[in-house]
PDB file of C-alpha atoms in Angstrom:
ATOM      1  CA  MET D 270     -28.323  84.088  52.299  1.00 63.00           C
ATOM      2  CA  LYS D 271     -28.976  84.897  48.801  1.00 82.00           C
ATOM      3  CA  VAL D 272     -31.722  82.649  46.914  1.00 93.00           C
ATOM      4  CA  ILE D 273     -29.930  80.183  44.957  1.00 97.00           C
ATOM      5  CA  THR D 274     -30.195  80.542  41.182  1.00 98.00           C
ATOM      6  CA  THR D 275     -27.143  78.249  39.899  1.00 98.00           C
ATOM      7  CA  ILE D 276     -26.312  74.716  40.930  1.00 98.00           C
ATOM      8  CA  PHE D 277     -22.868  73.294  40.186  1.00 98.00           C
ATOM      9  CA  PHE D 278     -22.584  69.667  39.617  1.00 98.00           C
ATOM     10  CA  ASP D 279     -19.365  67.500  39.818  1.00 98.00           C
ATOM     11  CA  VAL D 280     -19.558  64.884  37.455  1.00 98.00           C
ATOM     12  CA  GLY D 281     -17.388  61.830  38.731  1.00 97.00           C
ATOM     13  CA  GLY D 282     -18.880  60.823  42.064  1.00 96.00           C
ATOM     14  CA  VAL D 283     -21.974  62.815  41.781  1.00 98.00           C
ATOM     15  CA  CYS D 284     -23.751  62.336  38.461  1.00 97.00           C
ATOM     16  CA  LEU D 285     -21.390  59.453  37.228  1.00 97.00           C
ATOM     17  CA  THR D 286     -19.085  57.042  38.625  1.00 97.00           C
ATOM     18  CA  ASN D 287     -15.296  58.710  38.321  1.00 95.00           C
ATOM     19  CA  GLY D 288     -13.693  58.664  34.912  1.00 92.00           C
ATOM     20  CA  TRP D 289     -10.319  57.415  35.335  1.00 96.00           C
ATOM     21  CA  ASP D 290      -9.378  57.338  38.867  1.00 96.00           C
ATOM     22  CA  GLN D 291      -6.793  55.162  40.830  1.00 96.00           C
ATOM     23  CA  ILE D 292      -9.334  52.224  41.064  1.00 96.00           C
ATOM     24  CA  SER D 293      -9.893  52.176  37.303  1.00 97.00           C
ATOM     25  CA  ARG D 294      -6.024  52.599  36.684  1.00 98.00           C
ATOM     26  CA  GLU D 295      -5.347  49.335  39.007  1.00 98.00           C
ATOM     27  CA  LYS D 296      -8.159  47.282  37.284  1.00 98.00           C
ATOM     28  CA  SER D 297      -6.546  48.143  33.991  1.00 98.00           C
ATOM     29  CA  THR D 298      -3.261  46.777  35.034  1.00 98.00           C
ATOM     30  CA  LYS D 299      -4.709  43.529  35.958  1.00 98.00           C
ATOM     31  CA  LYS D 300      -6.896  43.288  32.734  1.00 98.00           C
ATOM     32  CA  PHE D 301      -3.895  43.948  30.666  1.00 98.00           C
ATOM     33  CA  SER D 302      -1.062  42.460  32.900  1.00 98.00           C
ATOM     34  CA  LEU D 303       0.830  45.949  33.498  1.00 98.00           C
ATOM     35  CA  ASP D 304       2.959  46.899  36.272  1.00 98.00           C
ATOM     36  CA  TYR D 305       0.830  49.120  38.452  1.00 98.00           C
ATOM     37  CA  GLU D 306       3.603  50.895  40.354  1.00 98.00           C
ATOM     38  CA  GLU D 307       5.147  51.812  37.067  1.00 98.00           C
ATOM     39  CA  MET D 308       1.908  53.137  35.719  1.00 98.00           C
ATOM     40  CA  GLU D 309       1.201  55.315  38.930  1.00 98.00           C
ATOM     41  CA  ARG D 310       4.537  56.710  38.754  1.00 98.00           C
ATOM     42  CA  ARG D 311       4.095  57.896  34.948  1.00 98.00           C
ATOM     43  CA  HIS D 312       0.728  58.976  35.595  1.00 98.00           C
ATOM     44  CA  GLY D 313       1.565  61.080  38.785  1.00 98.00           C
ATOM     45  CA  PRO D 314       3.430  63.880  36.921  1.00 98.00           C
ATOM     46  CA  LEU D 315       1.167  64.142  33.976  1.00 98.00           C
ATOM     47  CA  PHE D 316      -2.507  64.005  35.510  1.00 97.00           C
ATOM     48  CA  LYS D 317      -2.783  67.672  35.874  1.00 97.00           C
ATOM     49  CA  LYS D 318      -1.711  68.617  32.572  1.00 98.00           C
ATOM     50  CA  PHE D 319      -4.175  65.810  31.239  1.00 98.00           C
ATOM     51  CA  GLU D 320      -7.215  67.051  33.092  1.00 98.00           C
ATOM     52  CA  LYS D 321      -6.161  70.808  32.022  1.00 98.00           C
ATOM     53  CA  GLY D 322      -6.562  69.997  28.575  1.00 97.00           C
ATOM     54  CA  LYS D 323      -2.704  70.674  27.883  1.00 97.00           C
ATOM     55  CA  LEU D 324      -2.281  66.668  26.828  1.00 97.00           C
ATOM     56  CA  SER D 325      -4.249  64.734  24.620  1.00 98.00           C
ATOM     57  CA  LEU D 326      -5.492  61.289  25.367  1.00 98.00           C
ATOM     58  CA  ASP D 327      -3.138  59.738  22.997  1.00 98.00           C
ATOM     59  CA  GLU D 328      -0.418  61.599  24.184  1.00 98.00           C
ATOM     60  CA  TYR D 329      -1.172  60.685  27.812  1.00 98.00           C
ATOM     61  CA  LEU D 330      -1.197  56.983  26.866  1.00 98.00           C
ATOM     62  CA  ASN D 331       1.923  56.960  24.816  1.00 98.00           C
ATOM     63  CA  GLU D 332       3.637  58.284  28.067  1.00 98.00           C
ATOM     64  CA  VAL D 333       1.641  55.982  30.663  1.00 98.00           C
ATOM     65  CA  VAL D 334       0.979  52.848  28.545  1.00 98.00           C
ATOM     66  CA  PHE D 335       2.310  52.752  25.212  1.00 98.00           C
ATOM     67  CA  PHE D 336       5.964  54.044  25.846  1.00 97.00           C
ATOM     68  CA  LYS D 337       6.805  50.451  24.608  1.00 96.00           C
ATOM     69  CA  GLU D 338       5.490  47.464  22.522  1.00 97.00           C
ATOM     70  CA  ARG D 339       2.376  45.968  23.925  1.00 98.00           C
ATOM     71  CA  ASN D 340       0.262  42.940  23.158  1.00 97.00           C
ATOM     72  CA  PHE D 341      -3.045  45.029  22.866  1.00 98.00           C
ATOM     73  CA  SER D 342      -4.123  48.010  21.046  1.00 98.00           C
ATOM     74  CA  LYS D 343      -4.615  51.627  22.165  1.00 98.00           C
ATOM     75  CA  SER D 344      -8.295  51.297  20.988  1.00 98.00           C
ATOM     76  CA  ASP D 345      -8.610  48.194  23.557  1.00 98.00           C
ATOM     77  CA  PHE D 346      -7.300  50.101  26.336  1.00 98.00           C
ATOM     78  CA  ILE D 347      -9.421  53.199  25.534  1.00 98.00           C
ATOM     79  CA  GLU D 348     -12.638  50.843  25.315  1.00 98.00           C
ATOM     80  CA  PHE D 349     -11.837  49.776  28.749  1.00 98.00           C
ATOM     81  CA  MET D 350     -11.555  53.333  30.036  1.00 98.00           C
ATOM     82  CA  HIS D 351     -14.758  53.957  28.674  1.00 97.00           C
ATOM     83  CA  SER D 352     -16.202  50.955  30.188  1.00 97.00           C
ATOM     84  CA  GLN D 353     -15.284  52.211  33.858  1.00 96.00           C
ATOM     85  CA  SER D 354     -17.831  54.976  33.520  1.00 96.00           C
ATOM     86  CA  LYS D 355     -21.483  54.119  35.108  1.00 96.00           C
ATOM     87  CA  VAL D 356     -24.314  56.531  35.788  1.00 96.00           C
ATOM     88  CA  PHE D 357     -25.991  57.226  39.137  1.00 97.00           C
ATOM     89  CA  ASP D 358     -29.731  56.554  38.204  1.00 96.00           C
ATOM     90  CA  SER D 359     -30.953  58.637  41.190  1.00 96.00           C
ATOM     91  CA  THR D 360     -28.887  61.632  40.098  1.00 97.00           C
ATOM     92  CA  LEU D 361     -30.066  61.550  36.543  1.00 96.00           C
ATOM     93  CA  LYS D 362     -33.895  61.486  37.803  1.00 96.00           C
ATOM     94  CA  LEU D 363     -33.207  64.489  40.065  1.00 97.00           C
ATOM     95  CA  LEU D 364     -31.509  66.420  37.022  1.00 97.00           C
ATOM     96  CA  GLU D 365     -34.477  65.645  34.906  1.00 97.00           C
ATOM     97  CA  LYS D 366     -36.995  66.970  37.439  1.00 97.00           C
ATOM     98  CA  LEU D 367     -34.463  70.093  37.983  1.00 98.00           C
ATOM     99  CA  ALA D 368     -34.062  70.858  34.359  1.00 97.00           C
ATOM    100  CA  ASN D 369     -38.032  70.604  33.401  1.00 96.00           C
ATOM    101  CA  LYS D 370     -38.482  72.993  36.559  1.00 95.00           C
ATOM    102  CA  LYS D 371     -36.208  75.520  34.702  1.00 95.00           C
ATOM    103  CA  LYS D 372     -35.815  77.174  37.882  1.00 97.00           C
ATOM    104  CA  TYR D 373     -32.217  77.018  38.197  1.00 98.00           C
ATOM    105  CA  LEU D 374     -29.310  77.126  35.901  1.00 98.00           C
ATOM    106  CA  LEU D 375     -27.671  73.992  35.925  1.00 98.00           C
ATOM    107  CA  ALA D 376     -23.836  73.470  35.070  1.00 98.00           C
ATOM    108  CA  THR D 377     -21.115  71.055  35.532  1.00 98.00           C
ATOM    109  CA  LEU D 378     -18.087  71.887  37.297  1.00 98.00           C
ATOM    110  CA  ASN D 379     -15.588  68.767  37.048  1.00 98.00           C
ATOM    111  CA  ASN D 380     -12.113  67.911  36.703  1.00 98.00           C
ATOM    112  CA  GLU D 381     -11.934  65.886  33.152  1.00 97.00           C
ATOM    113  CA  SER D 382      -9.679  65.147  30.352  1.00 97.00           C
ATOM    114  CA  ARG D 383     -10.883  66.443  26.847  1.00 97.00           C
ATOM    115  CA  GLU D 384     -11.587  62.979  25.384  1.00 97.00           C
ATOM    116  CA  LEU D 385     -13.183  61.338  28.345  1.00 97.00           C
ATOM    117  CA  ASN D 386     -15.002  64.651  28.952  1.00 96.00           C
ATOM    118  CA  LYS D 387     -16.738  64.574  25.555  1.00 95.00           C
ATOM    119  CA  TYR D 388     -17.304  60.715  25.944  1.00 96.00           C
ATOM    120  CA  ARG D 389     -18.943  60.819  29.292  1.00 95.00           C
ATOM    121  CA  LEU D 390     -21.219  64.019  28.930  1.00 92.00           C
ATOM    122  CA  ASN D 391     -22.058  63.808  25.442  1.00 90.00           C
ATOM    123  CA  ASN D 392     -21.518  60.476  23.650  1.00 87.00           C
ATOM    124  CA  LYS D 393     -22.520  58.041  26.228  1.00 92.00           C
ATOM    125  CA  PHE D 394     -24.663  59.655  29.022  1.00 94.00           C
ATOM    126  CA  ASN D 395     -26.129  62.676  26.986  1.00 91.00           C
ATOM    127  CA  LEU D 396     -25.777  64.867  29.873  1.00 95.00           C
ATOM    128  CA  ILE D 397     -25.943  67.770  27.670  1.00 93.00           C
ATOM    129  CA  LYS D 398     -29.781  67.526  27.922  1.00 94.00           C
ATOM    130  CA  TYR D 399     -29.945  68.305  31.688  1.00 96.00           C
ATOM    131  CA  PHE D 400     -27.300  71.040  31.850  1.00 97.00           C
ATOM    132  CA  ASN D 401     -27.352  74.658  30.565  1.00 96.00           C
ATOM    133  CA  CYS D 402     -23.308  74.506  30.578  1.00 95.00           C
ATOM    134  CA  PHE D 403     -20.195  72.914  31.193  1.00 96.00           C
ATOM    135  CA  PHE D 404     -17.296  74.182  33.143  1.00 98.00           C
ATOM    136  CA  SER D 405     -14.522  71.324  32.722  1.00 98.00           C
ATOM    137  CA  SER D 406     -11.093  71.755  33.674  1.00 98.00           C
ATOM    138  CA  CYS D 407     -10.108  70.387  30.136  1.00 98.00           C
ATOM    139  CA  TYR D 408     -11.633  73.762  28.790  1.00 96.00           C
ATOM    140  CA  LEU D 409     -10.744  76.133  31.436  1.00 97.00           C
ATOM    141  CA  GLY D 410      -7.111  75.338  32.093  1.00 97.00           C
ATOM    142  CA  ALA D 411      -7.792  75.249  35.880  1.00 98.00           C
ATOM    143  CA  ARG D 412      -8.776  72.154  37.952  1.00 97.00           C
ATOM    144  CA  LYS D 413     -10.578  71.880  41.264  1.00 98.00           C
ATOM    145  CA  PRO D 414      -9.452  72.603  44.176  1.00 98.00           C
ATOM    146  CA  GLU D 415      -7.738  75.439  42.474  1.00 98.00           C
ATOM    147  CA  GLN D 416      -9.482  78.746  43.189  1.00 97.00           C
ATOM    148  CA  GLU D 417      -9.263  79.794  39.262  1.00 98.00           C
ATOM    149  CA  ILE D 418     -11.998  77.368  38.180  1.00 98.00           C
ATOM    150  CA  PHE D 419     -14.455  78.625  40.619  1.00 98.00           C
ATOM    151  CA  TYR D 420     -13.740  82.347  39.719  1.00 98.00           C
ATOM    152  CA  ALA D 421     -14.115  81.313  36.035  1.00 98.00           C
ATOM    153  CA  ALA D 422     -17.436  79.756  36.527  1.00 98.00           C
ATOM    154  CA  THR D 423     -18.842  82.225  38.689  1.00 98.00           C
ATOM    155  CA  HIS D 424     -17.829  85.153  36.578  1.00 98.00           C
ATOM    156  CA  ILE D 425     -18.652  83.704  33.067  1.00 98.00           C
ATOM    157  CA  LEU D 426     -22.113  83.247  34.408  1.00 98.00           C
ATOM    158  CA  GLN D 427     -22.027  86.687  36.158  1.00 98.00           C
ATOM    159  CA  LYS D 428     -23.283  85.124  39.241  1.00 98.00           C
ATOM    160  CA  ASP D 429     -22.029  86.036  42.905  1.00 97.00           C
ATOM    161  CA  PRO D 430     -20.814  82.983  44.647  1.00 98.00           C
ATOM    162  CA  GLU D 431     -23.572  83.605  47.332  1.00 97.00           C
ATOM    163  CA  GLU D 432     -26.457  82.605  44.814  1.00 98.00           C
ATOM    164  CA  CYS D 433     -24.606  79.294  43.576  1.00 98.00           C
ATOM    165  CA  LEU D 434     -24.750  75.885  45.033  1.00 98.00           C
ATOM    166  CA  PHE D 435     -21.974  73.577  44.435  1.00 98.00           C
ATOM    167  CA  ILE D 436     -22.117  69.651  45.059  1.00 98.00           C
ATOM    168  CA  ASP D 437     -18.817  67.647  45.187  1.00 98.00           C
ATOM    169  CA  ASP D 438     -17.954  64.139  46.788  1.00 97.00           C
ATOM    170  CA  ARG D 439     -14.108  65.405  47.326  1.00 97.00           C
ATOM    171  CA  GLU D 440     -13.488  67.036  50.790  1.00 98.00           C
ATOM    172  CA  GLU D 441     -10.931  69.316  49.115  1.00 98.00           C
ATOM    173  CA  ASN D 442     -12.976  70.704  46.514  1.00 98.00           C
ATOM    174  CA  TYR D 443     -15.987  71.202  49.070  1.00 98.00           C
ATOM    175  CA  THR D 444     -13.538  73.311  51.239  1.00 98.00           C
ATOM    176  CA  ALA D 445     -12.058  74.959  48.270  1.00 98.00           C
ATOM    177  CA  ALA D 446     -15.559  75.949  46.787  1.00 98.00           C
ATOM    178  CA  THR D 447     -16.726  76.862  50.451  1.00 98.00           C
ATOM    179  CA  ASN D 448     -13.752  79.175  51.104  1.00 98.00           C
ATOM    180  CA  TYR D 449     -14.497  80.997  47.657  1.00 98.00           C
ATOM    181  CA  GLY D 450     -17.983  81.677  49.115  1.00 98.00           C
ATOM    182  CA  LEU D 451     -20.168  79.181  47.446  1.00 98.00           C
ATOM    183  CA  ASN D 452     -22.736  77.312  49.211  1.00 98.00           C
ATOM    184  CA  THR D 453     -21.638  73.693  49.131  1.00 98.00           C
ATOM    185  CA  ILE D 454     -22.722  70.164  49.766  1.00 98.00           C
ATOM    186  CA  LEU D 455     -20.190  67.283  50.517  1.00 98.00           C
ATOM    187  CA  LEU D 456     -22.134  64.365  48.846  1.00 97.00           C
ATOM    188  CA  ASN D 457     -20.868  61.116  50.452  1.00 94.00           C
ATOM    189  CA  GLU D 458     -23.482  58.819  48.885  1.00 95.00           C
ATOM    190  CA  PRO D 459     -25.292  60.004  45.476  1.00 96.00           C
ATOM    191  CA  ALA D 460     -28.361  58.461  46.588  1.00 95.00           C
ATOM    192  CA  ASN D 461     -28.671  61.079  49.455  1.00 96.00           C
ATOM    193  CA  LEU D 462     -28.447  64.077  46.880  1.00 97.00           C
ATOM    194  CA  GLN D 463     -32.412  64.947  47.210  1.00 97.00           C
ATOM    195  CA  VAL D 464     -31.965  65.109  51.093  1.00 97.00           C
ATOM    196  CA  LYS D 465     -29.292  67.504  50.650  1.00 97.00           C
ATOM    197  CA  LEU D 466     -30.801  69.615  48.043  1.00 97.00           C
ATOM    198  CA  GLU D 467     -33.849  69.819  50.136  1.00 96.00           C
ATOM    199  CA  GLU D 468     -31.930  70.941  53.154  1.00 96.00           C
ATOM    200  CA  ASN D 469     -30.448  73.872  50.964  1.00 96.00           C
ATOM    201  CA  ASN D 470     -34.088  74.788  50.106  1.00 95.00           C
ATOM    202  CA  ILE D 471     -34.017  73.599  46.493  1.00 97.00           C
ATOM    203  CA  GLU D 472     -37.162  72.969  44.906  1.00 95.00           C
ATOM    204  CA  ILE D 473     -37.439  69.598  43.256  1.00 93.00           C
TER     205      ILE D 473
END
């Protein structure tokens, strides 16, 4: 095995809570008195385009929520979407140590829509101070577990898969990355990240 030079972090489930998942959508229907099943029917055909950057947040919400008149504003709904994002302090402490060590190239490799990605990585949690670069589905036009996103990330950085470590909380992404040739961590609990990194000989 080659020495690991690069660590790819998923964002939702590893660094932060998920940005706009099924749980958040269900919460939104309760808060705004929406029909959950109708929202899911409308969300289903759109979410891949949304996460690949082919659909703006405004266009997505027009189709999924504001296809008819509501008694709340779009800004109210977006504020709620933003409120669902929380940080995992244990991960950020590790990121700070790794960034200060300057031994590894640190990058995100995540599925996220453009506007939520910017809010979460830059505006709200300032993750840009930890990472060297960002490989987000909304910019690459590919999303995990598609092989294209792993290919793009490693080739843009000119890294062999064997010298990269990928961390994700979803088994389908973990499996796809493993099949591509990356070293991988399936992270079921963010608090366990340091142990998992040490098991992969990462110096912290």
